[in-house]
mmCIF file of C-alpha atoms and ligand atoms in Angstrom:
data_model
loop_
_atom_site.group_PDB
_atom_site.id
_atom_site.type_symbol
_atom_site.label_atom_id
_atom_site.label_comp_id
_atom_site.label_asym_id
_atom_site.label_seq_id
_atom_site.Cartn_x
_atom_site.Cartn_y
_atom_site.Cartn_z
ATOM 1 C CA UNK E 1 107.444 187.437 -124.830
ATOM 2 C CA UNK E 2 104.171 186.738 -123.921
ATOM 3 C CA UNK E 3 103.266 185.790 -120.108
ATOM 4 C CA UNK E 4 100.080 184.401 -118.637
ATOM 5 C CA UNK E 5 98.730 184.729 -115.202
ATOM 6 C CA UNK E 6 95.781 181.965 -113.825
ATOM 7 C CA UNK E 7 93.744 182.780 -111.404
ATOM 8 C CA UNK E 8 89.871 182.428 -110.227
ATOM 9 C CA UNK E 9 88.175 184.544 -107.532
ATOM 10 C CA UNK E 10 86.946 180.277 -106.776
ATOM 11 C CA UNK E 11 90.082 179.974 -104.839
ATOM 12 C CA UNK E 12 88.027 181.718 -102.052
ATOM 13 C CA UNK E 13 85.086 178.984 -101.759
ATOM 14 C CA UNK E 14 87.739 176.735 -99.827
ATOM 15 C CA UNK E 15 89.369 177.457 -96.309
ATOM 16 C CA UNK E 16 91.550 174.970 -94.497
ATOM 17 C CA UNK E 17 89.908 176.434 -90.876
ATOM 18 C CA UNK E 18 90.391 179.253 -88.608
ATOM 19 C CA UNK E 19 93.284 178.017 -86.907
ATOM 20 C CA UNK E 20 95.371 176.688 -90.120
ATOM 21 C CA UNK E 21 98.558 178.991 -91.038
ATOM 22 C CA UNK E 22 97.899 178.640 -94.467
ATOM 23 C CA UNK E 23 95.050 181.745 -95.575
ATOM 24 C CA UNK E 24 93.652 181.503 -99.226
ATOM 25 C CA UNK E 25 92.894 185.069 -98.757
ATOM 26 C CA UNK E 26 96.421 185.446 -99.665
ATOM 27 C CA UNK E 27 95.977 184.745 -103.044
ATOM 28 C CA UNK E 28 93.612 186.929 -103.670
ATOM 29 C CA UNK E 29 95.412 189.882 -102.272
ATOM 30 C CA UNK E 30 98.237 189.243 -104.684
ATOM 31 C CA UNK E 31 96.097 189.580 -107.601
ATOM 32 C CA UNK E 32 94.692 192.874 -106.105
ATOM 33 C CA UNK E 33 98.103 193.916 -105.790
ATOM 34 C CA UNK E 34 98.900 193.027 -109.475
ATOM 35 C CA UNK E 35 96.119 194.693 -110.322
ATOM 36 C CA UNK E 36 96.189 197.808 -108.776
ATOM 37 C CA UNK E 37 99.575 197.958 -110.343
ATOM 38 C CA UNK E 38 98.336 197.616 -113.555
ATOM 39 C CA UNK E 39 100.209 194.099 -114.093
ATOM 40 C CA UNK E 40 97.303 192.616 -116.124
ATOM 41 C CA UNK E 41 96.569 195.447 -118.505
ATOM 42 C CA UNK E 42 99.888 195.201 -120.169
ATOM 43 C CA UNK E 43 99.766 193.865 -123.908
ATOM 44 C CA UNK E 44 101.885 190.729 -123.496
ATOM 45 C CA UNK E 45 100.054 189.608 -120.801
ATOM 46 C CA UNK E 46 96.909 187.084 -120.990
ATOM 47 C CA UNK E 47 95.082 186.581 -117.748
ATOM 48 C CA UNK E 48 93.458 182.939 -117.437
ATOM 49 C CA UNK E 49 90.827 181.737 -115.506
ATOM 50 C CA UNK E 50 91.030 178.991 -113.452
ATOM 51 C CA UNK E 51 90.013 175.520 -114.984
ATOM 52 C CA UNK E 52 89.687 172.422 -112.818
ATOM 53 C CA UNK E 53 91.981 169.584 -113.959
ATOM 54 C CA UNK E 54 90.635 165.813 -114.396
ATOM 55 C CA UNK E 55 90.938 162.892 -111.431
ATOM 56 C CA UNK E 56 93.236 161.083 -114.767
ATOM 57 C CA UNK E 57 95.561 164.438 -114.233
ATOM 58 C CA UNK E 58 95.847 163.295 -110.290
ATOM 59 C CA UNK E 59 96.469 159.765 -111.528
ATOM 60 C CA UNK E 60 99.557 159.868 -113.566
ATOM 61 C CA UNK E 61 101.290 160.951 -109.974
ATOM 62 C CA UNK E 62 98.784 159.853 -107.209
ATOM 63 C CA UNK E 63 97.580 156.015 -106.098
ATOM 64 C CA UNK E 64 94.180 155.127 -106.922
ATOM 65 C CA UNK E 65 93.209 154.414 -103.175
ATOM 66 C CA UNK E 66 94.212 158.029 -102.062
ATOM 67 C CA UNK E 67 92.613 159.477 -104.610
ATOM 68 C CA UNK E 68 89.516 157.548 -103.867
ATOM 69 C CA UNK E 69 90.209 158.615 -100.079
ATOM 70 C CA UNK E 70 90.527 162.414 -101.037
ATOM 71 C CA UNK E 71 87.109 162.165 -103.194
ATOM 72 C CA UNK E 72 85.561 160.775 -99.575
ATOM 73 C CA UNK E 73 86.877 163.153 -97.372
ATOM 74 C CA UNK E 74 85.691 166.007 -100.219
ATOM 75 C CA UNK E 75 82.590 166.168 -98.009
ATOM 76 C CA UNK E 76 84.321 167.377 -95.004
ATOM 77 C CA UNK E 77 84.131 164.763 -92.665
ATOM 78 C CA UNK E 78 86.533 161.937 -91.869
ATOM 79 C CA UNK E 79 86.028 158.482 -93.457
ATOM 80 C CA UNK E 80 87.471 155.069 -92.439
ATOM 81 C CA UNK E 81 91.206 155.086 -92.694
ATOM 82 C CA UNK E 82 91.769 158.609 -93.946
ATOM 83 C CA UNK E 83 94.384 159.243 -90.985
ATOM 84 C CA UNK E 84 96.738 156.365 -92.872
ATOM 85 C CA UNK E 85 96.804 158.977 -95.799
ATOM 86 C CA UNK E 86 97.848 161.495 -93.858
ATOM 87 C CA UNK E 87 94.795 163.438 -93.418
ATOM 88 C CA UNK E 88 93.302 164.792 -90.375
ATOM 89 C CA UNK E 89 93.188 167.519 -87.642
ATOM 90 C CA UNK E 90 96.623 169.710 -87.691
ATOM 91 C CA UNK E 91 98.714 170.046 -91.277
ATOM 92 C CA UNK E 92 96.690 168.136 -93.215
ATOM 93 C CA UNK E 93 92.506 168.944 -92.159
ATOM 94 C CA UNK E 94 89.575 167.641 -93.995
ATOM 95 C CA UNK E 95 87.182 170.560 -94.974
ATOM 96 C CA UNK E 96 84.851 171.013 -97.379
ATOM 97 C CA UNK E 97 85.802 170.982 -101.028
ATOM 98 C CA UNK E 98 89.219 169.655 -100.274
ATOM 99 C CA UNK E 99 89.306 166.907 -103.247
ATOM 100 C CA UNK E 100 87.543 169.974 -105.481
ATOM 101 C CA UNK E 101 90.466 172.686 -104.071
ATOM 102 C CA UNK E 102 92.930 170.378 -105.202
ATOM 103 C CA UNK E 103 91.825 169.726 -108.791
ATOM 104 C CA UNK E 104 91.614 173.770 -109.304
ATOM 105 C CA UNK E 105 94.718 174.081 -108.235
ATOM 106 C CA UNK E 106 96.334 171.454 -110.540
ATOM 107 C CA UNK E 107 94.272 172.493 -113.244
ATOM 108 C CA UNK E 108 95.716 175.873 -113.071
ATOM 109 C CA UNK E 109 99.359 174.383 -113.116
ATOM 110 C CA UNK E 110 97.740 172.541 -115.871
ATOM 111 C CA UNK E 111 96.783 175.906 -117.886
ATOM 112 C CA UNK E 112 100.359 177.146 -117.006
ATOM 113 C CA UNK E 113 102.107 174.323 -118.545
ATOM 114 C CA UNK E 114 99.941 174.391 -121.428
ATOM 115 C CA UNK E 115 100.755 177.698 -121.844
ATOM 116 C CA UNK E 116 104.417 177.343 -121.743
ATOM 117 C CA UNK E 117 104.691 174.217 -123.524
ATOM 118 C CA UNK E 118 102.557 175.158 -126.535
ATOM 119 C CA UNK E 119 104.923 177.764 -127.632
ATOM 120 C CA UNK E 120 102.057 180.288 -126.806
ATOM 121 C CA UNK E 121 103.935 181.974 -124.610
ATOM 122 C CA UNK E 122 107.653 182.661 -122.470
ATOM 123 C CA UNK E 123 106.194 182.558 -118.780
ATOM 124 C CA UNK E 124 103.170 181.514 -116.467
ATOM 125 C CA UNK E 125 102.529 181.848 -113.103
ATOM 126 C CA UNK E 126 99.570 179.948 -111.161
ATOM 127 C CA UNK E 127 100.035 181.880 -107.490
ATOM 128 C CA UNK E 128 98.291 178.967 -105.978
ATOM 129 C CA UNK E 129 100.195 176.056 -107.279
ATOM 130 C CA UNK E 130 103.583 175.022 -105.541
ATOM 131 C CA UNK E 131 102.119 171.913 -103.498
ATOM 132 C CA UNK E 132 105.260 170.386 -102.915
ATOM 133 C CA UNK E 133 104.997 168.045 -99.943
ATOM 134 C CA UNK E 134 102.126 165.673 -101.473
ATOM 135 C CA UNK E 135 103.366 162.194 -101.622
ATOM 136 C CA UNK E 136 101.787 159.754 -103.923
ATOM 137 C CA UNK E 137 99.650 158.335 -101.213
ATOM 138 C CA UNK E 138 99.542 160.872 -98.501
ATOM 139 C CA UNK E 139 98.828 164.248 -97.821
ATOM 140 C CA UNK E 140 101.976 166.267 -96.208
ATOM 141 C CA UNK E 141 102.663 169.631 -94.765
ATOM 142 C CA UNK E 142 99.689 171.608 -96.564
ATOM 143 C CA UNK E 143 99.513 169.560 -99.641
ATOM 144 C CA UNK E 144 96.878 166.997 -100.914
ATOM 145 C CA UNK E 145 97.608 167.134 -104.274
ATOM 146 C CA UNK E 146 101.282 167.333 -105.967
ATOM 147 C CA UNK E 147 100.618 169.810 -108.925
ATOM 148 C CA UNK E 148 104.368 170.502 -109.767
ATOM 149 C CA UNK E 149 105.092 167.069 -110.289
ATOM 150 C CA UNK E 150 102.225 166.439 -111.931
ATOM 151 C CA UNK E 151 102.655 169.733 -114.059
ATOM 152 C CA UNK E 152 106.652 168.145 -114.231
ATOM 153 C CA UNK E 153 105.206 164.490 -115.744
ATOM 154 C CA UNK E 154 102.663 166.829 -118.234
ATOM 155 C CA UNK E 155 105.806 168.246 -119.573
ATOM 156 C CA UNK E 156 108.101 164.904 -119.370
ATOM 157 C CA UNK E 157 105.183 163.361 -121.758
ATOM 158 C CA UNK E 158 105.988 166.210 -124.332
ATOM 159 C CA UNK E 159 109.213 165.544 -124.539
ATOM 160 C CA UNK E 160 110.771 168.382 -122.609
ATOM 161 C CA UNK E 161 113.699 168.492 -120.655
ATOM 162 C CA UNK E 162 112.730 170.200 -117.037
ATOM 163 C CA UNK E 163 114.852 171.655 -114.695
ATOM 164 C CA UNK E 164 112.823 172.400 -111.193
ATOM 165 C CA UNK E 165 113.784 175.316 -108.635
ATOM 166 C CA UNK E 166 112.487 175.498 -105.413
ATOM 167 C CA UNK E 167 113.144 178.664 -103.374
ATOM 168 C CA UNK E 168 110.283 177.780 -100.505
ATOM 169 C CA UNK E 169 111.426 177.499 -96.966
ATOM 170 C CA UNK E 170 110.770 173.785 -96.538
ATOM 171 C CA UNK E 171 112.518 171.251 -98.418
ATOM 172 C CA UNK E 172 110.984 170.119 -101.915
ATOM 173 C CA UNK E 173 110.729 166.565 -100.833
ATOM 174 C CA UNK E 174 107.386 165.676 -102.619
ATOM 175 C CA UNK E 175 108.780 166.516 -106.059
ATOM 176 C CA UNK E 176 112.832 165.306 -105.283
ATOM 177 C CA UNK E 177 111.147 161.650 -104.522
ATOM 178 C CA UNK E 178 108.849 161.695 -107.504
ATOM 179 C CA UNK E 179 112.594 162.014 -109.842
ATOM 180 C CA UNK E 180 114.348 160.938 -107.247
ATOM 181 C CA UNK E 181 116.019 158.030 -109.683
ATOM 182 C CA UNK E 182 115.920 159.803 -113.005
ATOM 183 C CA UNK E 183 118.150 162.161 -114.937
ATOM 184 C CA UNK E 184 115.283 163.324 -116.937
ATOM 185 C CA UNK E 185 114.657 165.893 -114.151
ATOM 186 C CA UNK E 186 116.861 168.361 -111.969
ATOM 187 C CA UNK E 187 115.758 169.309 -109.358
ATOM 188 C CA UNK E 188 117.107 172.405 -107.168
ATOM 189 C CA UNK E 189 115.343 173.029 -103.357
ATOM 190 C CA UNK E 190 117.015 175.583 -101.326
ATOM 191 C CA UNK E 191 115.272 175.450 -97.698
ATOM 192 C CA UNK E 192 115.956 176.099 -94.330
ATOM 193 C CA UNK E 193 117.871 172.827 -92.961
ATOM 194 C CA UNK E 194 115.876 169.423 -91.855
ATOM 195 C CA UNK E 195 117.766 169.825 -88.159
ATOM 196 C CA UNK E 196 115.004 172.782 -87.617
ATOM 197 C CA UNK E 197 112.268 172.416 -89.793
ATOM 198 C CA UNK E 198 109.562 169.915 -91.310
ATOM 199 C CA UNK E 199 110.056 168.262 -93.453
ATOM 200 C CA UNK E 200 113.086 167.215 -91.314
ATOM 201 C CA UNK E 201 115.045 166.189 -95.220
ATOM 202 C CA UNK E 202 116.830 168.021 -97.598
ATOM 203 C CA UNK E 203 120.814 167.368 -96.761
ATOM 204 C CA UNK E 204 123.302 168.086 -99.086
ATOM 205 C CA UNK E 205 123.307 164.347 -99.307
ATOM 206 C CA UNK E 206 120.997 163.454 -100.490
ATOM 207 C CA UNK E 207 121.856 163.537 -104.271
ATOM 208 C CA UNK E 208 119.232 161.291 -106.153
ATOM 209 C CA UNK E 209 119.946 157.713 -106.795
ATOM 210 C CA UNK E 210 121.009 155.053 -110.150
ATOM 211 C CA UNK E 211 120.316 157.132 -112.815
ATOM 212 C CA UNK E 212 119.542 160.336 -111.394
ATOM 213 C CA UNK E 213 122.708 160.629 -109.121
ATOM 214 C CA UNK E 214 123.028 163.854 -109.407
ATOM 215 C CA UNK E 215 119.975 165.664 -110.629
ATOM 216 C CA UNK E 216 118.689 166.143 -106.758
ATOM 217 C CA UNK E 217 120.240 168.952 -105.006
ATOM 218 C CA UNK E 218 119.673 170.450 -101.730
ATOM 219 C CA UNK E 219 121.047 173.606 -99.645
ATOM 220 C CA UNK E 220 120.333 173.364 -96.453
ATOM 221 C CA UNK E 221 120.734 176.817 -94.966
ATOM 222 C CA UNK E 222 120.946 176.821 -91.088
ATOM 223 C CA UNK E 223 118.277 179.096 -89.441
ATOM 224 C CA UNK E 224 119.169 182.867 -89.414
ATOM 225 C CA UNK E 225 120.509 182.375 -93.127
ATOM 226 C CA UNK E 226 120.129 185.884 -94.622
ATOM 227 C CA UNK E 227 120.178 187.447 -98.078
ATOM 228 C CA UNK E 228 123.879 187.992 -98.365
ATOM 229 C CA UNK E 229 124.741 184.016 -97.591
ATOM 230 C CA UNK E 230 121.207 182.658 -99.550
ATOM 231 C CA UNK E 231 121.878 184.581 -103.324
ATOM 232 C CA UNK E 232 125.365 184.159 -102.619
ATOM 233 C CA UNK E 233 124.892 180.482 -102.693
ATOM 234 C CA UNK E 234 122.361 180.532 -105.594
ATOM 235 C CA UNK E 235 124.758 181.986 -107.568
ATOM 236 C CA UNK E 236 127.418 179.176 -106.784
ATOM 237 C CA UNK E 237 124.992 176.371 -107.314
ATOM 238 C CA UNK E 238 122.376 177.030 -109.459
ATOM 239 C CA UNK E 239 123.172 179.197 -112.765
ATOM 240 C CA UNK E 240 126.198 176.121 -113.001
ATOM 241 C CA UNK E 241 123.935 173.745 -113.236
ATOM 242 C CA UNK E 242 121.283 174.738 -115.150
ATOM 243 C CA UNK E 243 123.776 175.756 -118.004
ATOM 244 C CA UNK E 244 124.668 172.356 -118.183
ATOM 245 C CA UNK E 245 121.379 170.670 -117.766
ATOM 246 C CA UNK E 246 120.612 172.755 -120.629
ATOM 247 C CA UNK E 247 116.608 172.432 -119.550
ATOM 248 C CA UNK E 248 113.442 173.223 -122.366
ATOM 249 C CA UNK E 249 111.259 174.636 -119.797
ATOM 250 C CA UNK E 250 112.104 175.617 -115.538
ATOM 251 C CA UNK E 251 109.304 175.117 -113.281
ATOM 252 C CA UNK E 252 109.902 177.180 -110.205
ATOM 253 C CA UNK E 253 108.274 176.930 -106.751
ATOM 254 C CA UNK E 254 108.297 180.702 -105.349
ATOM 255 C CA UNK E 255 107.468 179.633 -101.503
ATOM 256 C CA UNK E 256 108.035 183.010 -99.621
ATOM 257 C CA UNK E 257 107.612 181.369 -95.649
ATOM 258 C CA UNK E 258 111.804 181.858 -96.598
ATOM 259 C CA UNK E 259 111.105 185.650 -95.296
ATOM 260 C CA UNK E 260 112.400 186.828 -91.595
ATOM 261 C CA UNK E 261 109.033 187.851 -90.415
ATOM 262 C CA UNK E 262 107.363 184.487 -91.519
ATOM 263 C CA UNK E 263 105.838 183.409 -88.507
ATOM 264 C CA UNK E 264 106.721 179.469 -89.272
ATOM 265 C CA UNK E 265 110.418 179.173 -89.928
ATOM 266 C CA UNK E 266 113.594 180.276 -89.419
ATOM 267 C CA UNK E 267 115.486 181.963 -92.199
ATOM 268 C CA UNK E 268 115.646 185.908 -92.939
ATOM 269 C CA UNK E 269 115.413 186.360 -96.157
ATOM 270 C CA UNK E 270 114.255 190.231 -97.345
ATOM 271 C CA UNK E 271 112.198 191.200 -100.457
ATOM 272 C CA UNK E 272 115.943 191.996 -101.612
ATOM 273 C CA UNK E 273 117.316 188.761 -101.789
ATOM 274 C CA UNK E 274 113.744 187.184 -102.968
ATOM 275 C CA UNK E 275 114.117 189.902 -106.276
ATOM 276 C CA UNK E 276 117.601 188.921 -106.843
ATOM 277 C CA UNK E 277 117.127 185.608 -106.796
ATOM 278 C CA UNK E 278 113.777 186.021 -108.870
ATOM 279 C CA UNK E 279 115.684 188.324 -111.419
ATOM 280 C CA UNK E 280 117.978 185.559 -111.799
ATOM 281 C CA UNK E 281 115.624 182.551 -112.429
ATOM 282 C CA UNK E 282 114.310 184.548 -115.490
ATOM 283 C CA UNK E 283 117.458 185.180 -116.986
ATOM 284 C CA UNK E 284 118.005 181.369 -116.306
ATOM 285 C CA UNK E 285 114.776 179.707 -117.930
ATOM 286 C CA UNK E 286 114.242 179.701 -121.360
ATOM 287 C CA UNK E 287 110.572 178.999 -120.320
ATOM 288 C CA UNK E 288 109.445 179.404 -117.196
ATOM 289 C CA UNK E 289 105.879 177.882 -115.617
ATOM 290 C CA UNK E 290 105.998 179.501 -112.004
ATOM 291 C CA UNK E 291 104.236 178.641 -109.115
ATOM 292 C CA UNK E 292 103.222 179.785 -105.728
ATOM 293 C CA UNK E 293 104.117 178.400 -102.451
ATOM 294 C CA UNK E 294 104.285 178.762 -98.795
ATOM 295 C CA UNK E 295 104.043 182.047 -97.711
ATOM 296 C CA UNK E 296 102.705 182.334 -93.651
ATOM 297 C CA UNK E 297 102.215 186.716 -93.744
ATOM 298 C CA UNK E 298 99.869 187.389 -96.554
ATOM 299 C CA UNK E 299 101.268 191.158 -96.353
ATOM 300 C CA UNK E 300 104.408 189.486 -97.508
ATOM 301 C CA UNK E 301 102.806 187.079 -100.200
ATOM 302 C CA UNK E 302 100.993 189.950 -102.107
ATOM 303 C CA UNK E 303 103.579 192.020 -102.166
ATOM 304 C CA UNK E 304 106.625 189.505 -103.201
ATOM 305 C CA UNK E 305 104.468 187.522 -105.719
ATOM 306 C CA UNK E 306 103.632 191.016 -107.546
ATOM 307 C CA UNK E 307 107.248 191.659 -107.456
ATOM 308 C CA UNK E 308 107.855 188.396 -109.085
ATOM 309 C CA UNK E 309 105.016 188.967 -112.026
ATOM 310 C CA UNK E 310 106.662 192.342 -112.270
ATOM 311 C CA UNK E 311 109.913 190.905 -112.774
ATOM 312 C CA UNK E 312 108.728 188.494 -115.247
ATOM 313 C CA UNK E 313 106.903 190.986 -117.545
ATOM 314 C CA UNK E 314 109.845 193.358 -117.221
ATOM 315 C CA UNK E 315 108.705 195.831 -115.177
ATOM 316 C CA UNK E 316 109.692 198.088 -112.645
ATOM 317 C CA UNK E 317 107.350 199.354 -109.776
ATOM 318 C CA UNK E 318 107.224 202.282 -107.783
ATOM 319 C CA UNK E 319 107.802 201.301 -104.005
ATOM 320 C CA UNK E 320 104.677 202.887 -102.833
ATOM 321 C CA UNK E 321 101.503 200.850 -102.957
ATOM 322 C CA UNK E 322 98.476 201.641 -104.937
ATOM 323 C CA UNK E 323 95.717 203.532 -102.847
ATOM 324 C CA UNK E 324 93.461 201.194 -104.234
ATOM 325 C CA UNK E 325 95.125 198.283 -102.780
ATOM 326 C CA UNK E 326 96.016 199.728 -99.478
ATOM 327 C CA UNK E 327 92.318 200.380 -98.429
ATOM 328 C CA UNK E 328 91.479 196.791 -99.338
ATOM 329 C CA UNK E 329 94.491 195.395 -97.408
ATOM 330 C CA UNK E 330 93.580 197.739 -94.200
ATOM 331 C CA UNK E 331 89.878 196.247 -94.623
ATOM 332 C CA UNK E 332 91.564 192.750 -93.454
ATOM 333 C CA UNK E 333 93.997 194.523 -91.099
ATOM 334 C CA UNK E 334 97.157 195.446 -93.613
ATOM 335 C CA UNK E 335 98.621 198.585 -93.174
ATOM 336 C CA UNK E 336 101.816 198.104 -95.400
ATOM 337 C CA UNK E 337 102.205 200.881 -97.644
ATOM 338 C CA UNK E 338 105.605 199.789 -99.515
ATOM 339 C CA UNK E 339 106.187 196.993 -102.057
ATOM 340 C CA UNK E 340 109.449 196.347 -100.506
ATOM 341 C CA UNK E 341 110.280 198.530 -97.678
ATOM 342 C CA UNK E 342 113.917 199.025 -96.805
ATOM 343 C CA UNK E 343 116.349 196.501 -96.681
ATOM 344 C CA UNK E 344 116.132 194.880 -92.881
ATOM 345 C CA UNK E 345 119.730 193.355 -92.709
ATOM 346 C CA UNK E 346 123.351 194.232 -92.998
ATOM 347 C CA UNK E 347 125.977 192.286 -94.195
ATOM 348 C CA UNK E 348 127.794 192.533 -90.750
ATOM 349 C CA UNK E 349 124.643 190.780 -89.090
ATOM 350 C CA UNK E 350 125.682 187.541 -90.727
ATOM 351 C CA UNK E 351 126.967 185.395 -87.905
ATOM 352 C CA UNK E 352 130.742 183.382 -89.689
ATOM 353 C CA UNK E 353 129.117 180.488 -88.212
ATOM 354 C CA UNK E 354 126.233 180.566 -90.966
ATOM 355 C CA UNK E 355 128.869 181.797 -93.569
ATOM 356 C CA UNK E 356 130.781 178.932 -92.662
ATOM 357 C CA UNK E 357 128.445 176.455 -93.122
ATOM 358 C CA UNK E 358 127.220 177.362 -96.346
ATOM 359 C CA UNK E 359 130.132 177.629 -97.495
ATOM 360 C CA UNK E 360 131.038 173.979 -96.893
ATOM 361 C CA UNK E 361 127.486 172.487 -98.490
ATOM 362 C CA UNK E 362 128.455 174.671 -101.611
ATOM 363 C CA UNK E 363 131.800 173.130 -101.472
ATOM 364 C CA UNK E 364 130.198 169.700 -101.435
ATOM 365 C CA UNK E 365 127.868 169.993 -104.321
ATOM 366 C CA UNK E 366 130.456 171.170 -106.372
ATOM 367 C CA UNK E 367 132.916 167.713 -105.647
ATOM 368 C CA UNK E 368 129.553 165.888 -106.024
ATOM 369 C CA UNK E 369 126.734 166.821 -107.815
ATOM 370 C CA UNK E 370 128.517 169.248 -110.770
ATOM 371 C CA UNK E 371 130.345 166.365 -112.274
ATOM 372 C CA UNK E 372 127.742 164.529 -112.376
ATOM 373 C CA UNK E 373 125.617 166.777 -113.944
ATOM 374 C CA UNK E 374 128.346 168.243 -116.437
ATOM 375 C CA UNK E 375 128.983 171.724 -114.723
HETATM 376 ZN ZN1 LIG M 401 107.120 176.146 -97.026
#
């Protein structure tokens, strides 16, 4: 099966500000990583560079007047009513090249769909996609530009049935409201629970509406969730209902802010429970366009999105990380030397409490959302 990874050393030019959580140097330390593994050398895979995608690509998702607002702010300086559209100081920031940042990454989600779609190929992954939180007229949580939905609608337009996974810490509520009433698309967010994180949605509840009853569905893990409870869960919810969504192509959103030393949330996921679950997806998706994500310790980023790119071309690494890599990473103050280190929690460290409550949001889905969807 052939696989494609996109990427441009262009993702650098851009830089939300010193202050901002989210570092684009993380990027390119995962394709170091994959790299210095080898992971681009092998013969299935075909590595892609970076194309911009079109303002028409924005505008089968995005309004007219945000896009127009995005293209003014692309300067770096706030115009007129840009604070309506949710840009500004904190999340959302207007720098330089933000309208131009947004159209490479969509165009590389672009290139991955492409990919997939065309029969070309089994698997993409665009480590800077995963945008989730863009609205159609506002910027949200880190996003300006929605490239899995619009990557989602690409695919829709061909004719292909899409099934969308979500695995970042924060709830997928960008792409749930773009399908939010249509059965065309399922969509699957696992996230830390709405009670203790932005975006403050995501309840088990919330199950899509007319049509697409159904084909939206949350877990909202409480904070503390580790890897036992989390894969434990996926394996409940998700393999069920993909089997009988019966999907053409899975886009996945591989957010990794999930992780217990993420400095912005809440749940304790390991690199263990992140491979399990990744292992899973590909056995799951017939095709597969993956994307990138949150992901708050770029230590953790480069190392869990080369175990994902491993995972999808089949391959097993050695735990120790390439010399190569490790003096680039200790140039901007890494000093991890294993891919996944050893496992961080026990089983007994799960409080029943957690257990508990996952338990019953599992239970829920399955009175709810499962015959709805056929599982
Ligand atoms: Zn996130």
């Amino acid at each position: 099966m052939k696989t494609a990874f996109i990427y441009s050393d262009a993702y650098l030019d851009y830089d939300y500000g010193p202050t901002h959580p989210l570092k684009i140097i993380r990027l390119k330390l995962t394709y170091e990583l994959i790299r210095a593994y080898g992971l681009l050398d092998l013969p299935a895979v075909q590595t892609i560079i970076t194309r911009a995608a079109e303002e028409e690509d924005l505008a089968i998702f995005h309004s007219r007047d945000y896009l127009n607002m995005l293209k003014q702010a692309n300067n770096g300086h706030v115009q007129g009513s840009a604070y309506s559209y949710g840009l500004g100081p904190g999340d959302n920031p207007i720098f330089a090249g933000l309208y131009d940042w947004s159209l490479l990454v969509t165009g590389a989600t672009l290139q991955a769909v492409d990919f997939v779609a065309k029969g070309q190929g089994g698997i993409a992954f665009n480590i800077a996609g995963g945008l989730h939180h863009a609205m159609k007229s506002r910027a949200s949580g880190f996003c300006y530009v929605n490239d899995p939905v619009i990557g989602i609608l690409k695919l829709l337009g061909q004719g292909k049935r899409v099934a969308y996974i979500d695995i970042d810490a924060h709830h997928a509520d960008g792409v749930q409201a773009a399908f939010y009433g249509t059965n065309r698309v399922l969509t699957i967010s696992l996230h830390e629970a709405g009670y203790t994180l932005f975006p403050g949605t995501g309840f088990e509840y919330e199950i899509g509406e007319g049509e697409g009853e159904g084909y939206a569905v949350n877990l909202p893990f409480p904070p503390y969730t580790d890897d036992e409870a989390y894969v434990w869960a996926f394996e409940e919810i998700v393999p069920p209902l993909i089997h009988a969504f019966r999907p053409d192509v899975v886009v996945t959103q591989l957010g990794v802010d999930s992780f217990y030393n993420d400095p912005l949330t809440n749940l304790q996921l390991s690199m263990f429970g992140f491979e399990k679950v990744v292992r899973r997806i590909k056995e799951l998706a017939p095709r597969w366009v993956a994307l990138g994500g949150g992901g708050y310790d770029v230590s953790n980023v480069a190392r869990a999105w080369t175990l994902a790119w491993a995972v999808m071309n089949g391959i097993e690494l050695s735990d120790e990380l390439p010399k190569s890599y490790v003096e680039k990473a200790a140039k901007v103050g890494i000093h991890e030397k294993e891919l996944r280190g050893s496992p961080k929690f026990s089983s007994s460290t799960q409080s029943k409490e957690i257990r508990m409550e996952v338990e019953r949001f599992v239970d829920y889905l399955k009175k709810t959302v499962f015959p709805k969807v056929g599982a």
